[in-house]
PDB file of C-alpha atoms in Angstrom:
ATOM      1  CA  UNK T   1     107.563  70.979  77.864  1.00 45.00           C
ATOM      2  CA  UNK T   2     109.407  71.964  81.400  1.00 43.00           C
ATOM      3  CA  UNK T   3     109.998  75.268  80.023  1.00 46.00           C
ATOM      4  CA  UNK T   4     105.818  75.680  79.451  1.00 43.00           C
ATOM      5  CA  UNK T   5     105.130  74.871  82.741  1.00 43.00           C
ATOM      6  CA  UNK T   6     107.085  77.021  84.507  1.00 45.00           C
ATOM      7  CA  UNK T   7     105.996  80.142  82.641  1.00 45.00           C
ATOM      8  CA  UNK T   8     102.405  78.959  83.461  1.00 44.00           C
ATOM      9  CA  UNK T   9     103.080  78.412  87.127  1.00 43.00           C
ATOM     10  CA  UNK T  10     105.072  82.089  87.735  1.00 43.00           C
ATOM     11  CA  UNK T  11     102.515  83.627  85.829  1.00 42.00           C
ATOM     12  CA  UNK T  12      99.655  82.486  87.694  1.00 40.00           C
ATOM     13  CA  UNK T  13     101.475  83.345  91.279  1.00 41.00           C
ATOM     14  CA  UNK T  14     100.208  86.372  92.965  1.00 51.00           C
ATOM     15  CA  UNK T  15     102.792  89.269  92.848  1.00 56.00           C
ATOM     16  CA  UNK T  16     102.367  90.839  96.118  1.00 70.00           C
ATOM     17  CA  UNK T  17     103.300  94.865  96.485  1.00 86.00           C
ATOM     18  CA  UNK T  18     103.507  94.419 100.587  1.00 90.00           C
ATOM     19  CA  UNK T  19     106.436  94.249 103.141  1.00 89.00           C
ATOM     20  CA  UNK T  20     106.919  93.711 106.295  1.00 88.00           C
ATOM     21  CA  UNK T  21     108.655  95.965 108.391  1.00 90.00           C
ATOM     22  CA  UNK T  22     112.211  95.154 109.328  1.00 90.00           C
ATOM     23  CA  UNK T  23     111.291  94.898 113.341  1.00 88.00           C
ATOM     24  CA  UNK T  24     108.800  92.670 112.449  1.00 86.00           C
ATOM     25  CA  UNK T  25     111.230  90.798 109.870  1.00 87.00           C
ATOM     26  CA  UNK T  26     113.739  90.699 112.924  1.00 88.00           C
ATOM     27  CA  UNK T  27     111.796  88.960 115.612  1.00 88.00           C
ATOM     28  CA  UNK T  28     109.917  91.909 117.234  1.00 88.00           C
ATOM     29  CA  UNK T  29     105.908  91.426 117.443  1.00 87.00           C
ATOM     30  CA  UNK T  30     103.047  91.964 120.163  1.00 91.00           C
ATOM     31  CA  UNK T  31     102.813  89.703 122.696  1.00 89.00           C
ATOM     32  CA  UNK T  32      99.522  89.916 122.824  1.00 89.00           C
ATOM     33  CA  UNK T  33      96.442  90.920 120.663  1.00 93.00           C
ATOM     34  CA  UNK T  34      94.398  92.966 120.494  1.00 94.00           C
ATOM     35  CA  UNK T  35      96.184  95.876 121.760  1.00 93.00           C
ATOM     36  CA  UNK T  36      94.554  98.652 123.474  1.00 92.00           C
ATOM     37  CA  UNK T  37      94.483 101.748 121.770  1.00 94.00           C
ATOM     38  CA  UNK T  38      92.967 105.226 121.864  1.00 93.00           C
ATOM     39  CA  UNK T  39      92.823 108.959 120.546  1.00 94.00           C
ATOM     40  CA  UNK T  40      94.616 111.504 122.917  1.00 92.00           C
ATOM     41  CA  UNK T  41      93.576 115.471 121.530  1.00 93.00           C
ATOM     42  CA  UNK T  42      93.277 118.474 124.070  1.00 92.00           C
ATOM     43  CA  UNK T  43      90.385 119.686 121.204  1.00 94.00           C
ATOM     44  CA  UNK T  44      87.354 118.561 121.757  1.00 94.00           C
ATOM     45  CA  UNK T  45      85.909 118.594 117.856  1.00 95.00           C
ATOM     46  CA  UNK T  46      89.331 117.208 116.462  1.00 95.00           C
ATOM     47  CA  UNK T  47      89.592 114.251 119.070  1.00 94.00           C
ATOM     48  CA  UNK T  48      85.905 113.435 118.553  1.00 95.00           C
ATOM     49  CA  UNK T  49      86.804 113.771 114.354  1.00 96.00           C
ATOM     50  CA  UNK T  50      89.978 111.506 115.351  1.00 96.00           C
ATOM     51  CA  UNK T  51      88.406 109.414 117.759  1.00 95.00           C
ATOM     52  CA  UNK T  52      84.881 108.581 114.698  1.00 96.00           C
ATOM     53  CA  UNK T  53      87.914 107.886 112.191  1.00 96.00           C
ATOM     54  CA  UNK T  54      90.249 105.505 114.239  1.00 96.00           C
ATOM     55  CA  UNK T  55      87.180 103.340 114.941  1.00 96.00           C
ATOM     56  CA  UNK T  56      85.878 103.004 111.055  1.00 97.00           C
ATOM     57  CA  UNK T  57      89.818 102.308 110.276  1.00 97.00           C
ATOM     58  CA  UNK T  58      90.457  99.796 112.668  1.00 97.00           C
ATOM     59  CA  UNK T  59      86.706  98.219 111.806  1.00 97.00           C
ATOM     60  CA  UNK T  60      87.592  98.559 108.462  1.00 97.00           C
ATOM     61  CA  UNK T  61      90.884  96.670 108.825  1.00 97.00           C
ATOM     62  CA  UNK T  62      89.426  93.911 110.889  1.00 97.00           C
ATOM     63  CA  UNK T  63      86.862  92.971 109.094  1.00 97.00           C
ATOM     64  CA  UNK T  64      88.890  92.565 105.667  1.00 96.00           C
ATOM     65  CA  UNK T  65      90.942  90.640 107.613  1.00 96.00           C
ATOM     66  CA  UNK T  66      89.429  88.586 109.663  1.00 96.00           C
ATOM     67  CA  UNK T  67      91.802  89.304 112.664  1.00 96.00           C
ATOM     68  CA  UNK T  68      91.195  90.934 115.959  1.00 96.00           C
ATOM     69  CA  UNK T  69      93.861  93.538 116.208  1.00 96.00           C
ATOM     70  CA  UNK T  70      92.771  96.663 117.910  1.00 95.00           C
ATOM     71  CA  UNK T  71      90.375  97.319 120.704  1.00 92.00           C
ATOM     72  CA  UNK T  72      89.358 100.743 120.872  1.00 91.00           C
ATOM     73  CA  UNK T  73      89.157 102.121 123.969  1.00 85.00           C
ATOM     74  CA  UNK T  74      87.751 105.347 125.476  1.00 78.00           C
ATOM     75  CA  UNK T  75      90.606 108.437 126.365  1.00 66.00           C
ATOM     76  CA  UNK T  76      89.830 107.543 129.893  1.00 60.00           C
ATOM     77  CA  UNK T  77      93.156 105.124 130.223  1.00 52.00           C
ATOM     78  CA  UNK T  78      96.121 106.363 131.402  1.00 54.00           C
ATOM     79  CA  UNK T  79      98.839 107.539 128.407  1.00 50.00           C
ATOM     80  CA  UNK T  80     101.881 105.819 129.553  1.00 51.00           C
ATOM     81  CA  UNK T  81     100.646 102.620 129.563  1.00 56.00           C
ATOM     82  CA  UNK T  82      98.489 102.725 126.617  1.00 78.00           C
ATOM     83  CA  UNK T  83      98.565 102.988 122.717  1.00 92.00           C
ATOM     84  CA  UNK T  84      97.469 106.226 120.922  1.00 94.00           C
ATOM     85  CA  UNK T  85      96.699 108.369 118.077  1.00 96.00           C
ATOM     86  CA  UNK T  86      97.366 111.784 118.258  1.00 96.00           C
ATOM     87  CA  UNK T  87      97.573 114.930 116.381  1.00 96.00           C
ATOM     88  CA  UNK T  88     100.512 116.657 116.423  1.00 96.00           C
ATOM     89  CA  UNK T  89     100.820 121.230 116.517  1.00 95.00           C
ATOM     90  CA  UNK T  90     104.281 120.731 116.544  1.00 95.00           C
ATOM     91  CA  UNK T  91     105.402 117.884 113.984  1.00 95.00           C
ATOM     92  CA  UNK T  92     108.635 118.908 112.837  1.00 95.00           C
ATOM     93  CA  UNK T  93     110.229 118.836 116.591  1.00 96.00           C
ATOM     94  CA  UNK T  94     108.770 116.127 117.929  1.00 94.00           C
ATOM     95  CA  UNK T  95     109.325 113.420 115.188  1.00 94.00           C
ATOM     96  CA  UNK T  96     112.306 115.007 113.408  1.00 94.00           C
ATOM     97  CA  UNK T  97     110.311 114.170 110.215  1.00 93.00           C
ATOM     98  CA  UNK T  98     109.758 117.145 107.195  1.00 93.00           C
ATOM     99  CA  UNK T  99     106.099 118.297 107.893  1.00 93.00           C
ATOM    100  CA  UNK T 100     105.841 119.819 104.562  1.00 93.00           C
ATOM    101  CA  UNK T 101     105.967 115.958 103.054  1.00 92.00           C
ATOM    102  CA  UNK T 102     104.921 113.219 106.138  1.00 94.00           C
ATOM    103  CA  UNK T 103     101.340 113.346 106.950  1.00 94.00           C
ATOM    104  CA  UNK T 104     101.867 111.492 110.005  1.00 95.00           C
ATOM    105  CA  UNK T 105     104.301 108.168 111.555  1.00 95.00           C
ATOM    106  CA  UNK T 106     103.591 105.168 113.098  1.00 95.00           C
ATOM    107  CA  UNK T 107     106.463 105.307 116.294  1.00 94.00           C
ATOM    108  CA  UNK T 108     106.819 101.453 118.332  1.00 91.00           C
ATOM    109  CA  UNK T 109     108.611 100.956 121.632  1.00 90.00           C
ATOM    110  CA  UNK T 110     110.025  98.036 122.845  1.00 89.00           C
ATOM    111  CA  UNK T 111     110.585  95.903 125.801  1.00 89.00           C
ATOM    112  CA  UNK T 112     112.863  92.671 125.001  1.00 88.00           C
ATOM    113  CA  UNK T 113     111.442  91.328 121.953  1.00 90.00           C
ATOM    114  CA  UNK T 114     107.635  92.609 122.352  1.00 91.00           C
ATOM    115  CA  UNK T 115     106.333  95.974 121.422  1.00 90.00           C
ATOM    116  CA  UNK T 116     105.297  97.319 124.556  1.00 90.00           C
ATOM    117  CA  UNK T 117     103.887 100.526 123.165  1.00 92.00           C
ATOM    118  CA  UNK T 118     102.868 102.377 119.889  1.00 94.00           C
ATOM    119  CA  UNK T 119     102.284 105.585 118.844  1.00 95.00           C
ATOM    120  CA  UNK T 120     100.898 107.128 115.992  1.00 97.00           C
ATOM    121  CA  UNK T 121     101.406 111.010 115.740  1.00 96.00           C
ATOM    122  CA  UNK T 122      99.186 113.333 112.849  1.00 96.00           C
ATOM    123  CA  UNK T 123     101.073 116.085 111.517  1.00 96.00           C
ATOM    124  CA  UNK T 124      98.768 118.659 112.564  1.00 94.00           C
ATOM    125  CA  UNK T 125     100.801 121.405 109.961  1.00 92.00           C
ATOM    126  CA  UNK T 126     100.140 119.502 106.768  1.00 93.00           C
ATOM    127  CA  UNK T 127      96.991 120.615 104.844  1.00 94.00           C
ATOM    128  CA  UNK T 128      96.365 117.369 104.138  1.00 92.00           C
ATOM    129  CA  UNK T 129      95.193 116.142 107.323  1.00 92.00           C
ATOM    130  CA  UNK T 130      92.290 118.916 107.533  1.00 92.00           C
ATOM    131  CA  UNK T 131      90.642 116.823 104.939  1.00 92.00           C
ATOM    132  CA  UNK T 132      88.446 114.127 106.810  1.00 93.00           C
ATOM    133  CA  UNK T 133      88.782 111.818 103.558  1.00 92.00           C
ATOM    134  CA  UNK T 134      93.163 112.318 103.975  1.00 93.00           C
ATOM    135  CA  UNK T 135      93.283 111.853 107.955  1.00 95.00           C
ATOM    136  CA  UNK T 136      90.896 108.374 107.457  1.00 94.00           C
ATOM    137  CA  UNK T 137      93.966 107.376 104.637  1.00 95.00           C
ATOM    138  CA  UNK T 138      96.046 108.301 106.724  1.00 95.00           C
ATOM    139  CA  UNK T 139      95.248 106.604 110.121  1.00 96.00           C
ATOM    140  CA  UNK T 140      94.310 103.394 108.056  1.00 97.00           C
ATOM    141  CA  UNK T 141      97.698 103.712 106.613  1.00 96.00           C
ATOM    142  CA  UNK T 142      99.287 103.990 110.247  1.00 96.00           C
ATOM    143  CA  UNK T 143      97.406 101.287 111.969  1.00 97.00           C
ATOM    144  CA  UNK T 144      98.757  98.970 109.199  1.00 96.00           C
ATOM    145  CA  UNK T 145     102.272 100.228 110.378  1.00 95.00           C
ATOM    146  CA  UNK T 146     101.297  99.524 113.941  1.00 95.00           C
ATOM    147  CA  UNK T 147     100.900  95.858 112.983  1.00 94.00           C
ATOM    148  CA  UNK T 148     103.888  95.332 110.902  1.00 93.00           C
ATOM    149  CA  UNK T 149     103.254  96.479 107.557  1.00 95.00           C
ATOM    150  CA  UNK T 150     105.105  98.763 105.560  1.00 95.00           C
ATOM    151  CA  UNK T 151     104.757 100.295 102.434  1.00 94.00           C
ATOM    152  CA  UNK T 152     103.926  98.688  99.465  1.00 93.00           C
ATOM    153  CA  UNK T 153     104.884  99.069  95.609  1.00 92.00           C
ATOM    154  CA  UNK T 154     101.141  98.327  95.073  1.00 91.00           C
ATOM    155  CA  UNK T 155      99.841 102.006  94.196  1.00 91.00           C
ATOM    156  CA  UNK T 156      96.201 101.285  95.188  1.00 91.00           C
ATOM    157  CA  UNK T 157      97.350  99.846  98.397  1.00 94.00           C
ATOM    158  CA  UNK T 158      96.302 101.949 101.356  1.00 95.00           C
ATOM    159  CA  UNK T 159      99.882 100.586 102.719  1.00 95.00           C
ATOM    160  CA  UNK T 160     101.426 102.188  99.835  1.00 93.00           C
ATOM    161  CA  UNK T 161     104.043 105.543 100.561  1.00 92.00           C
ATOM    162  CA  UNK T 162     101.483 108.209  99.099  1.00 88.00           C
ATOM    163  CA  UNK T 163      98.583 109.108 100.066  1.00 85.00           C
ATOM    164  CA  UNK T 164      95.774 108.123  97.599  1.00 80.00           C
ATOM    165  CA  UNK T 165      93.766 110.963  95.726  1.00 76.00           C
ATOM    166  CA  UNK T 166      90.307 109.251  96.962  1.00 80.00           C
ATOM    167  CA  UNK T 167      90.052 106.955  99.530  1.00 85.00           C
ATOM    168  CA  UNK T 168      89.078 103.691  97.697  1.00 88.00           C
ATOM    169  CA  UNK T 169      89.361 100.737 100.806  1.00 92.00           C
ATOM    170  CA  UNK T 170      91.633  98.558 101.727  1.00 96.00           C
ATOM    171  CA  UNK T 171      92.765  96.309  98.968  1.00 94.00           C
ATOM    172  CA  UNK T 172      93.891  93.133  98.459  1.00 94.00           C
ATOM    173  CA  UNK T 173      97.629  93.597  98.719  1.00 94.00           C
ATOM    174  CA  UNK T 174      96.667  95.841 102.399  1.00 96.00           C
ATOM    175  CA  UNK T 175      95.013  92.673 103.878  1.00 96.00           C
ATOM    176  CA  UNK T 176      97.663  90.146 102.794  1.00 95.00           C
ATOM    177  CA  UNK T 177     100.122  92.064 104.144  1.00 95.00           C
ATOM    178  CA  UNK T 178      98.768  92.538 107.628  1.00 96.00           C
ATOM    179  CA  UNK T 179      97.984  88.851 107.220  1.00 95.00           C
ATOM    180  CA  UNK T 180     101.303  87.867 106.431  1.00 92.00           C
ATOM    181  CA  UNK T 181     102.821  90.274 109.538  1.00 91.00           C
ATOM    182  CA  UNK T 182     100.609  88.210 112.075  1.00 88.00           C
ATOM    183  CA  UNK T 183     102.125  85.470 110.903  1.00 83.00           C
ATOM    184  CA  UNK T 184     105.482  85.927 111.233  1.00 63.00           C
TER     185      UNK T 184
END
């Protein structure tokens, strides 16, 4: 009879695909939220490309949610003391990362135990990101990093390490994991 019940109760649990990243994990979080963010590009037509997909994203992720995490701002702010996206001519040197496999990486400073700043950096020499459809994957798949979030073994998850063939939303495994990061 035990033996029933316990097959009936680990089958019905949900088998998440998310993780958090070990910073998070390790005590390291935002002090405050939301966190300021914006789109940095010298290009007029790519930052206002950039700028259109950032705000869906973070929308996007917010309202799946249910958390207030981002708050777009206009390029106006000063760069040092604020959070951005950016595209990136020269990848390779800056982030130390292969371009010819890493669309783009989510990079967090930190002061004490708070993240005091974030970065996320497109790698302007992958093909990939000239597709509208890849760079909204993408950025979606960054802002989760922002937050905590790392990949997960979830294939269908935007959070998961490649890139999916068509962008089909956040999904349920996405939104419990940024969940779960706030949390912690």
């Amino acid at each position: 009879m035990w033996i029933k019940w316990i097959i009936v109760f680990v089958l019905s649990m949900p088998a998440w695909g998310f993780r958090l990243t070990q910073d998070f994990t390790s005590g390291f979080y935002w002090q405050t939220l939301p966190i300021k963010i914006t789109v940095v590009d010298p290009v007029p037509s790519r930052k206002a490309l950039m700028e259109e997909i950032s705000k869906t994203a973070i929308a996007e992720w917010e309202e799946e949610s249910g958390l207030s995490l981002w708050d777009y701002t206009e390029s106006g702010a000063t760069p040092a003391s604020t959070n951005i996206i950016r595209w990136s001519d020269n990848f390779a040197a800056e982030t130390k990362m292969d371009p010819q496999t890493v669309l783009a990486v989510a990079v967090r400073y930190t002061d004490g135990p708070y993240f005091a700043k974030t970065e996320i950096i497109s790698n302007g020499a992958h093909p990939l990101n000239e597709s509208p459809t890849h760079l909204r994957t993408t950025i979606t798949h960054e802002l989760g990093h922002t937050m905590g979030v790392d990949h997960s073994e979830d294939p269908s998850a935007v959070m998961a390490p490649s890139l999916q063939t068509y962008y089909m939303g956040l999904q349920t495994d996405d939104v419990q994991g940024i969940r779960a990061a706030q949390e912690e």
